[in-house]
Structure formats: C-alpha cells, structure tokens
Coordinates of C-alpha atoms and ligand atoms in Angstrom, one line a residue:
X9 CA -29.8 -11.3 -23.8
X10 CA -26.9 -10.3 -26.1
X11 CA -25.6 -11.3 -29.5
X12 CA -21.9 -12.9 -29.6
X13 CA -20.2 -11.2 -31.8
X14 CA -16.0 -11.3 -32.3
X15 CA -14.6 -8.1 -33.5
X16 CA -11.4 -8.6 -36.0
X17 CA -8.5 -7.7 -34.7
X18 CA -7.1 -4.8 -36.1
X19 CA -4.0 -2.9 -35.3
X20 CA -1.7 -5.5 -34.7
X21 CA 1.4 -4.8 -34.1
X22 CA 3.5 -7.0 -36.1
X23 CA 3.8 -8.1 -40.0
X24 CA 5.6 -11.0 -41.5
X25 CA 7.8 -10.5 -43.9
X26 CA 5.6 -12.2 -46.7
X27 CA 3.0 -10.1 -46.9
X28 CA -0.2 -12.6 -47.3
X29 CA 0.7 -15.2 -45.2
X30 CA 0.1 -13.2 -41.8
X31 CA 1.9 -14.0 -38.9
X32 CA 1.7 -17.3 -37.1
X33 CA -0.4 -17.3 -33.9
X34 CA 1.1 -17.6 -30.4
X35 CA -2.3 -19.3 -29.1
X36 CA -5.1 -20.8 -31.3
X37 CA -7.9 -21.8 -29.2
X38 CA -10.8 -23.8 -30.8
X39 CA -14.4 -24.6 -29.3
X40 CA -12.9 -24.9 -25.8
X41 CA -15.3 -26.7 -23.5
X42 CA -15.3 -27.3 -19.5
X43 CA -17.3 -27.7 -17.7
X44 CA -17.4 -28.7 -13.3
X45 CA -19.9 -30.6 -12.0
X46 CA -22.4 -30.4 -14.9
X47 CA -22.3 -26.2 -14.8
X48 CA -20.4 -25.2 -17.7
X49 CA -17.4 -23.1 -17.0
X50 CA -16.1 -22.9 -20.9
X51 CA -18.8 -22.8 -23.7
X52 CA -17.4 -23.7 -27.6
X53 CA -14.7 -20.5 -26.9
X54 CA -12.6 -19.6 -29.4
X55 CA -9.9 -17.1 -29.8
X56 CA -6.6 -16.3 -31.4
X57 CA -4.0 -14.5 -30.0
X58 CA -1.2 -12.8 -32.6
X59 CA 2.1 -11.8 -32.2
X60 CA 2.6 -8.7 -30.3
X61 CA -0.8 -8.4 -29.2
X62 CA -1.7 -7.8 -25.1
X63 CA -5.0 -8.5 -24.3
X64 CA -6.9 -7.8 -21.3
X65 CA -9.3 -10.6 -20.5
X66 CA -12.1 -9.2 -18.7
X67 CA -14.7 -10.9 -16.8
X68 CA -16.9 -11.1 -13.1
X69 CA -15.2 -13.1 -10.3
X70 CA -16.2 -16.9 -11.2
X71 CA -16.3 -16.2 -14.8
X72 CA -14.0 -19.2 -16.0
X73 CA -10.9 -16.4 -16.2
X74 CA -8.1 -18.3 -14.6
X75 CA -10.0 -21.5 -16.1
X76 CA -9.5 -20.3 -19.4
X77 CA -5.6 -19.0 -19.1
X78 CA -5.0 -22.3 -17.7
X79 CA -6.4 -24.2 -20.4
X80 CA -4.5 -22.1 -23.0
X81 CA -0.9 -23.2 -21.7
X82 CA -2.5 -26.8 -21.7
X83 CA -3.1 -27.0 -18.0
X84 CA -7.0 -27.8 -17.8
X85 CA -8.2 -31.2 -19.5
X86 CA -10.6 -29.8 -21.6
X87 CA -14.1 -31.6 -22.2
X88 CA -13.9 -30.7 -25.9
X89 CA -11.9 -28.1 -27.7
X90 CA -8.0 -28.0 -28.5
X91 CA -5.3 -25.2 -27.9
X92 CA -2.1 -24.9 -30.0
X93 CA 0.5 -22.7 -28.9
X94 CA 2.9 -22.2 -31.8
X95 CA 1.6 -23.9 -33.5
X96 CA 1.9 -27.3 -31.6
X97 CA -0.8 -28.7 -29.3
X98 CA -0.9 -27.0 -25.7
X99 CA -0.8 -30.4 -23.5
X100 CA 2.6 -31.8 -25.5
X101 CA 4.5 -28.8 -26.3
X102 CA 8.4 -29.4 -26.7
X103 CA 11.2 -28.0 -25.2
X104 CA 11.6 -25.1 -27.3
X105 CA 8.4 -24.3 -27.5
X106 CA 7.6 -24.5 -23.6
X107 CA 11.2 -21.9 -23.5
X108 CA 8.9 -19.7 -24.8
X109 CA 6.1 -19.3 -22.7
X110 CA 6.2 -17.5 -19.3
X111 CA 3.5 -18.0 -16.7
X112 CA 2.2 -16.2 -13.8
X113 CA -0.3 -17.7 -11.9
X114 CA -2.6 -16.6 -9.6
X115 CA -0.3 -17.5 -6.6
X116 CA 2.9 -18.3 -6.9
X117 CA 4.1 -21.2 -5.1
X118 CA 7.9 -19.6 -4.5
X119 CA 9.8 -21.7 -1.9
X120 CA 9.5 -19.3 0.6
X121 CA 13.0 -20.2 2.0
X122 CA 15.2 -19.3 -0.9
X123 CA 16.3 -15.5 -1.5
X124 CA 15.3 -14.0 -4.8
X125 CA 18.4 -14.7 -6.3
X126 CA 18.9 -17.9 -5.2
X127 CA 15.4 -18.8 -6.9
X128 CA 16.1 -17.5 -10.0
X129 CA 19.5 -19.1 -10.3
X130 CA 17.4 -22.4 -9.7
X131 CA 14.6 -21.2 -12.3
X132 CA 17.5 -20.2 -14.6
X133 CA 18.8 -23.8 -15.1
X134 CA 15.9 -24.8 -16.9
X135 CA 16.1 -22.5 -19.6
X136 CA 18.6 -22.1 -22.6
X137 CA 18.2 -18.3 -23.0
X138 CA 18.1 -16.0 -19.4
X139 CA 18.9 -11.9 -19.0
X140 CA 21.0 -11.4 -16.1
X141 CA 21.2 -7.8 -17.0
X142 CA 17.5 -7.6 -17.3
X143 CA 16.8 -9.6 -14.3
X144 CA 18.9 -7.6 -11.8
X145 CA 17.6 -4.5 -13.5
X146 CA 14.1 -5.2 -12.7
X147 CA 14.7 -6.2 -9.3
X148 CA 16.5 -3.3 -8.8
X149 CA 14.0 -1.2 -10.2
X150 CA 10.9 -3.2 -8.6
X151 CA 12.1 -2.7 -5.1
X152 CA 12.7 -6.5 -4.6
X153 CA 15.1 -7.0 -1.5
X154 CA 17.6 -9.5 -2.4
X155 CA 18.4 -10.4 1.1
X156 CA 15.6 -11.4 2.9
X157 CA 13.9 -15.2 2.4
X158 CA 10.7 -14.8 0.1
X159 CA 8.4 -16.1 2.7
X160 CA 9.4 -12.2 4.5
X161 CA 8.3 -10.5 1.5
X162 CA 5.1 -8.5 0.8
X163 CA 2.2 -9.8 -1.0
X164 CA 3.2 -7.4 -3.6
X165 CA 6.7 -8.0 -3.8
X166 CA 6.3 -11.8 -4.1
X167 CA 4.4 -10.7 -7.1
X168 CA 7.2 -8.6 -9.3
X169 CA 9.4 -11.5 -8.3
X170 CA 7.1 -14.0 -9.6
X171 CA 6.7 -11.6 -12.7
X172 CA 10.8 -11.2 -13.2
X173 CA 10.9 -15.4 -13.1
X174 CA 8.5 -15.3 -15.6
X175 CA 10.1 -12.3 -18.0
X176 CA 13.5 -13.7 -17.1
X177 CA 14.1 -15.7 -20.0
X178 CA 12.5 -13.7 -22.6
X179 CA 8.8 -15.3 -23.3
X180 CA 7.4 -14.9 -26.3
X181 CA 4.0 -15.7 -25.0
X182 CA 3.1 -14.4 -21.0
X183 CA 0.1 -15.1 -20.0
X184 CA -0.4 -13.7 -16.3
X185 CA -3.1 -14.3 -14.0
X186 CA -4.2 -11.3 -12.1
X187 CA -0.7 -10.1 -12.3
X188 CA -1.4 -7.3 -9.6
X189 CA -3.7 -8.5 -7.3
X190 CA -1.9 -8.1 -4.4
X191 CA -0.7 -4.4 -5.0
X192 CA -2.8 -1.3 -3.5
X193 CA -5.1 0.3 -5.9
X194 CA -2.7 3.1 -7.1
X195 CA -0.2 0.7 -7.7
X196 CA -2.1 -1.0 -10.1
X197 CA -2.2 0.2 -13.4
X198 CA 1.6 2.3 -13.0
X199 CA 3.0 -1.4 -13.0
X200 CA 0.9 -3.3 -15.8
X201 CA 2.0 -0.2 -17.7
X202 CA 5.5 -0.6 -17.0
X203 CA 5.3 -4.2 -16.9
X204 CA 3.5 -4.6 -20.7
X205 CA 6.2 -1.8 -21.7
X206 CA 8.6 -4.3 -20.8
X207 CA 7.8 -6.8 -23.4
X208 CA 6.1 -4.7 -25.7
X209 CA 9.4 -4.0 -27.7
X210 CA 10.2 -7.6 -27.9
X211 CA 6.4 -8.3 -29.4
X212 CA 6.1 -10.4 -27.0
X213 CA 2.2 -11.5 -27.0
X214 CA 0.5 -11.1 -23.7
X215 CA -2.4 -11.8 -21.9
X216 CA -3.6 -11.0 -18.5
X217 CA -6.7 -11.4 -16.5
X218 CA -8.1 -9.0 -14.2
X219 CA -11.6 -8.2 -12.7
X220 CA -10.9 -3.7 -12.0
X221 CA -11.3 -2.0 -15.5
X222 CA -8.7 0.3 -14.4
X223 CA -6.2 -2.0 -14.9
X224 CA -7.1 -1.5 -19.1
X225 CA -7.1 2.0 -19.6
X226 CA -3.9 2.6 -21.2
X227 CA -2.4 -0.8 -20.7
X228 CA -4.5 -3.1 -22.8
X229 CA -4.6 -2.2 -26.4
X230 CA -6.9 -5.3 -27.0
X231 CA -9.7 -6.7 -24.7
X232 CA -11.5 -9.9 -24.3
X233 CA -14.7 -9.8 -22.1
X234 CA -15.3 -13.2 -20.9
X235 CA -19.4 -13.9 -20.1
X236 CA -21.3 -17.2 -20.0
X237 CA -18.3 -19.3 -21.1
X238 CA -17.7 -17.7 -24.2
X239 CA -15.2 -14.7 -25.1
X240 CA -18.0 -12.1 -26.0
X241 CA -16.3 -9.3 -27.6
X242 CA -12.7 -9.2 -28.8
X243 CA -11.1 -6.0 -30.0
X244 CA -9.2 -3.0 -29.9
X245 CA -10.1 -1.2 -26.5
X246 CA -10.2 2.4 -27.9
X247 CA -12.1 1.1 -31.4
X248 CA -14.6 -0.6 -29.2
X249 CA -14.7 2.9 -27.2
X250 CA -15.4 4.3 -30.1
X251 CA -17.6 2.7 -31.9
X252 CA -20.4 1.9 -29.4
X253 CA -22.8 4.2 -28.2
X254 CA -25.0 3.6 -25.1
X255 CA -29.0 4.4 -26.0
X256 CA -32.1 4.3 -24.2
X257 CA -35.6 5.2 -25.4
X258 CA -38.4 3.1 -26.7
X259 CA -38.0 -0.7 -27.8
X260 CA -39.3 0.0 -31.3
X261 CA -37.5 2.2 -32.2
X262 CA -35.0 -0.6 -32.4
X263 CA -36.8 -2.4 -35.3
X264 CA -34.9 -0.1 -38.0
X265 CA -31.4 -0.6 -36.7
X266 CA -30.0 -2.4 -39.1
X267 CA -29.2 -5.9 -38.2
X268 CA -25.8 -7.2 -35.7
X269 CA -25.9 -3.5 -33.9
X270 CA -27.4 -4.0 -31.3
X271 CA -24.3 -5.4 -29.2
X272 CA -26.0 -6.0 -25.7
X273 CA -29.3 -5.0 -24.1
X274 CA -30.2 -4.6 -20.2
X275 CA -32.5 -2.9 -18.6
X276 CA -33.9 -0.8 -21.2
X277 CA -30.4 0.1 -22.3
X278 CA -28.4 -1.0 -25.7
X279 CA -25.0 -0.7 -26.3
X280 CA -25.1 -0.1 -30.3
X281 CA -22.4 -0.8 -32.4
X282 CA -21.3 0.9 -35.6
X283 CA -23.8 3.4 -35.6
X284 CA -23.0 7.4 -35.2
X285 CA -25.7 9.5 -33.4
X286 CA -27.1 10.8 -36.6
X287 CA -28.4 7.8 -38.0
X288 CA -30.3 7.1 -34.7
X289 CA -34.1 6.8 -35.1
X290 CA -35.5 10.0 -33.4
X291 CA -36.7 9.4 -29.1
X292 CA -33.3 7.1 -28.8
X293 CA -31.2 9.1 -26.6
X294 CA -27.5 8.2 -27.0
X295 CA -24.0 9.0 -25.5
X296 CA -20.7 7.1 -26.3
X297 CA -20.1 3.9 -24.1
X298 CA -17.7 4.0 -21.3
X299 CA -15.6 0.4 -20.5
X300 CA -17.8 0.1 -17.3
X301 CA -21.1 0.2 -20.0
X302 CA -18.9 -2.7 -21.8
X303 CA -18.0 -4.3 -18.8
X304 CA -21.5 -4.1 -17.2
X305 CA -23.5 -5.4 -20.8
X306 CA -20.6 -8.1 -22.0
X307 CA -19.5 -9.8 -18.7
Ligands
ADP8 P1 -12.3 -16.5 -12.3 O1 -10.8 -16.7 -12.5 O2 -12.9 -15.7 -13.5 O3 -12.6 -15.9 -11.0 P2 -12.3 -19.4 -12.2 O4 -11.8 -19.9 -13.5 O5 -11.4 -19.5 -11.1 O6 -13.0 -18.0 -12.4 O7 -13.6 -20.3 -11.9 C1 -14.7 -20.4 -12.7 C2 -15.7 -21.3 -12.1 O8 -15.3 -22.7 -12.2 C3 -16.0 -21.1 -10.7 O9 -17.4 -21.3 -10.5 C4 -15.2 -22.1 -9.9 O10 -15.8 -22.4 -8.7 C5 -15.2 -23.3 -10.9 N1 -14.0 -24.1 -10.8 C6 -12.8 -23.7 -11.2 N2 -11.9 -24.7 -11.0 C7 -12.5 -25.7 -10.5 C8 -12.2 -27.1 -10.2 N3 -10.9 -27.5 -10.3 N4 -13.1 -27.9 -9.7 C9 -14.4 -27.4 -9.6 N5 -14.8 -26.2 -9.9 C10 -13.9 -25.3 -10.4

C-alpha cells in the first residue's frame, strides 16, 4: 500500500564538539522484532534517537506503541533485534547509565498510600543526582496536593506526579507513555508543551507516545508514525508538513513522478513527497498535507 521510507533527521538540536564525529545516540534500535501469538507486533524496526531530539511516536490504538517504548528501555524480550541505550545494550544497562533514563509508563503503579512527598523521598534514594528545587517547583506549579494519599488524587494529578518522579533526577533520556492520557482535552497539549519545555534546555532526548495529533502540533519537533510494525516515516513535523502534498486525479498520471514520491496511497489519494505543485502532471489536483492526511496514509 505504501513505500517505507525514513526521512534523515535534520534540525537537531545538538552538536559535539568534534565536528565529524556527531553526537552519540541516546537509543539505537536495530531490526526490532515481536511478535504475540504468531501476529507480529514489531516488524525489523529501526530507529535512532539523538540528543536533544523529542519525538512524537504516532500510531492507531494496538499499533505496537507502548510495545515498542518498552522494548527501547529493554523491557520487552525481543524475538530478534537489539536496543542500545548509550551506547550499552538496553536489557544490562549499568548504574549510571539506568540514572539516566526516566520512565513514564502507561499507568503508574504509585503506592497509593504514600503522600507525594513521601514517594519521592523513597524514589530519591535510588538515584545519585535529584532537584529538590525543581521537584517542589513543579509540584507547586502542577497543582499536586502534597497532603492528601495518592490513591485520593485525580487521574490527572497521579499523572504530573508520575511525570515529576520521572524528571526528578534529571534524565537524559524520558521516554513517556501516553504522558496525558488522563487529562481533559484542553489540557492536553498546554502540558506536553510545558512539560517538553522543561527538558528541552537540558537536551534532554524525549519520546512520547500518543494516539490525538493534537498533542504534536507545537510540541513535537520530530515525529515517528508507527504502522504495520515498522516506524514508517521519521522526520521533522513541520518539513514533513511541508514537503508533502495531498493529490488526487487519475492513476496514470502517476507514471511520470519520479521514483520514491509517492509516500502513501489510499483511496485514490497520494500523499507526494518532494514535489511542489508546478511540477505536477496536469488533471492531478493537489493541496498541502495536513498531520491528519499523514496520520490517516502512514498509521
Ligand atoms: P498501543 O500502545 O499502540 O496501543 P500495544 O503495544 O499496547 O499497542 O499493543 C500492540 C499489540 O500487541 C496489541 O494487539 C496487543 O494486544 C498486543 N500485546 C501487547 N502486549 C502483549 C502481551 N504481553 N501479550 C500478548 N499480546 C500483547
């Protein structure tokens, strides 16, 4: 139905100092394969996540999504395929280099007893580096009571507080898992925008999953879509805006376009890549993609 095709990355936001040697991933992820009860989940995927980078991974519910994140931080046994975060394979990371990933699953187990703070004093002795100041700043600012059990909380509020654990001691990889699921729809994107502000300065590299494109807009300078196992299209969101263009007309007319830009096809429609307007074939009729034509042709 579609080709794969894995746009390069470009407007990263960090440099090494060497200029040729390019920074050193946070997550490598090689021919990843999974699959449950003989239906395949995750297909040969590969991707490569840089420093600084915060990717939106995209996809339908069931896609593989929190599959996937899981087997990044080393989480899923994996059929074939191998992750390195750091550098150092997923499933035997040491110390240092587990300090430096945060989590946030899909639902947070949070010992519903405890008060906020006393479960991020517990969380806190597990790691050599913690921000008090930033901590109480965020529960402050988050609007997450300190002095009821966790169990009392809100869906929503359980969230930031699962979110603050994980920021608390300063990841350098954060990989969240529908990180505002449980928060109303205008909620949504204010906080993954204030959230991915948060560790932007730090370059912290992120990834998060969701399934509502209006989490992206703004927030998620690179997107993944996830379809049939594999991570279909990579790339800057607004490049990928940009440089795809939604046509209909005749299937002929395709013949002439040159070869890889056609990016999806459904129902008469192509999504065309890399093409302006003017070098269209007369009878195509074209307008630029929107992220729910991406969405609807690449997940
Ligand atoms: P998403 O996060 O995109 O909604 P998931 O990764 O949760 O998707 O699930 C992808 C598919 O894999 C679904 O069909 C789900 O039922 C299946 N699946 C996920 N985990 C397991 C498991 N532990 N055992 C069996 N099937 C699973």
């Amino acid at each position: 139905m579609m080709n794969s095709t894995v746009l390069p990355a470009r407007g990263l936001a960090l440099q090494t100092a060497v200029p040729d040697a390019g920074p050193t991933p946070s997550v490598v992820a090689e021919g990843l394969t999974l699959a449950y009860a003989g239906r395949p989940v995750l297909q040969d995927l590969s991707c490569t996540l840089l420093p600084g980078q915060v990717v939106g991974l995209l996809g339908r519910n069931g896609a593989g999504k929190t599959t996937l994140l899981e087997a990044l931080l080393g989480l899923r046994e994996l059929q074939a395929g191998e992750v390195r975060l750091f550098d150092q394979p997923a499933t035997r990371l040491d110390d240092a280099a587990r300090a430096r990933v945060g989590y946030v699953p899909q639902q947070a187990s949070l010992f519903e007893e405890l008060r906020a703070q006393e479960l991020l004093d517990y969380f806190r002795s597990f790691y050599p580096r913690w921000n008090t100041a930033r901590v109480a700043g965020l529960l402050s600012r988050w609007d997450i009571p300190r002095d009821i059990p966790i169990g009392r909380m809100s869906g929503g509020q359980q969230q930031r507080l699962s979110i603050v654990r994980a920021l608390a001691h300063e990841p350098d990889l954060l990989v969240l898992d529908e990180p505002v699921a449980s928060l109303d729809p205008l909620a949504r994107r204010d906080f993954l925008r204030e959230l991915v502000g948060e560790v932007m300065d730090r370059g912290t590299t992120v990834v998060f999953s969701t399934h509502i494109l209006s989490d992206l807009e703004r927030v998620a300078f690179n997107v993944a879509f996830l379809q049939a196992g594999r991570i279909a299209v990579q790339g800057p969101l607004d490049e990928l805006l940009e440089e795809t263009l939604e046509a209909s007309g005749p299937e002929d007319l395709l013949v002439g376009l040159p070869a890889g830009s056609v990016l999806a096809r459904q129902d008469g429609r192509r999504l065309l890549r890399g093409l302006r307007e003017s070098q269209l074939p007369e009878g195509l009729v074209a307008r630029r993609a929107t992220l729910e034509d991406l969405f609807e042709a690449l997940t």
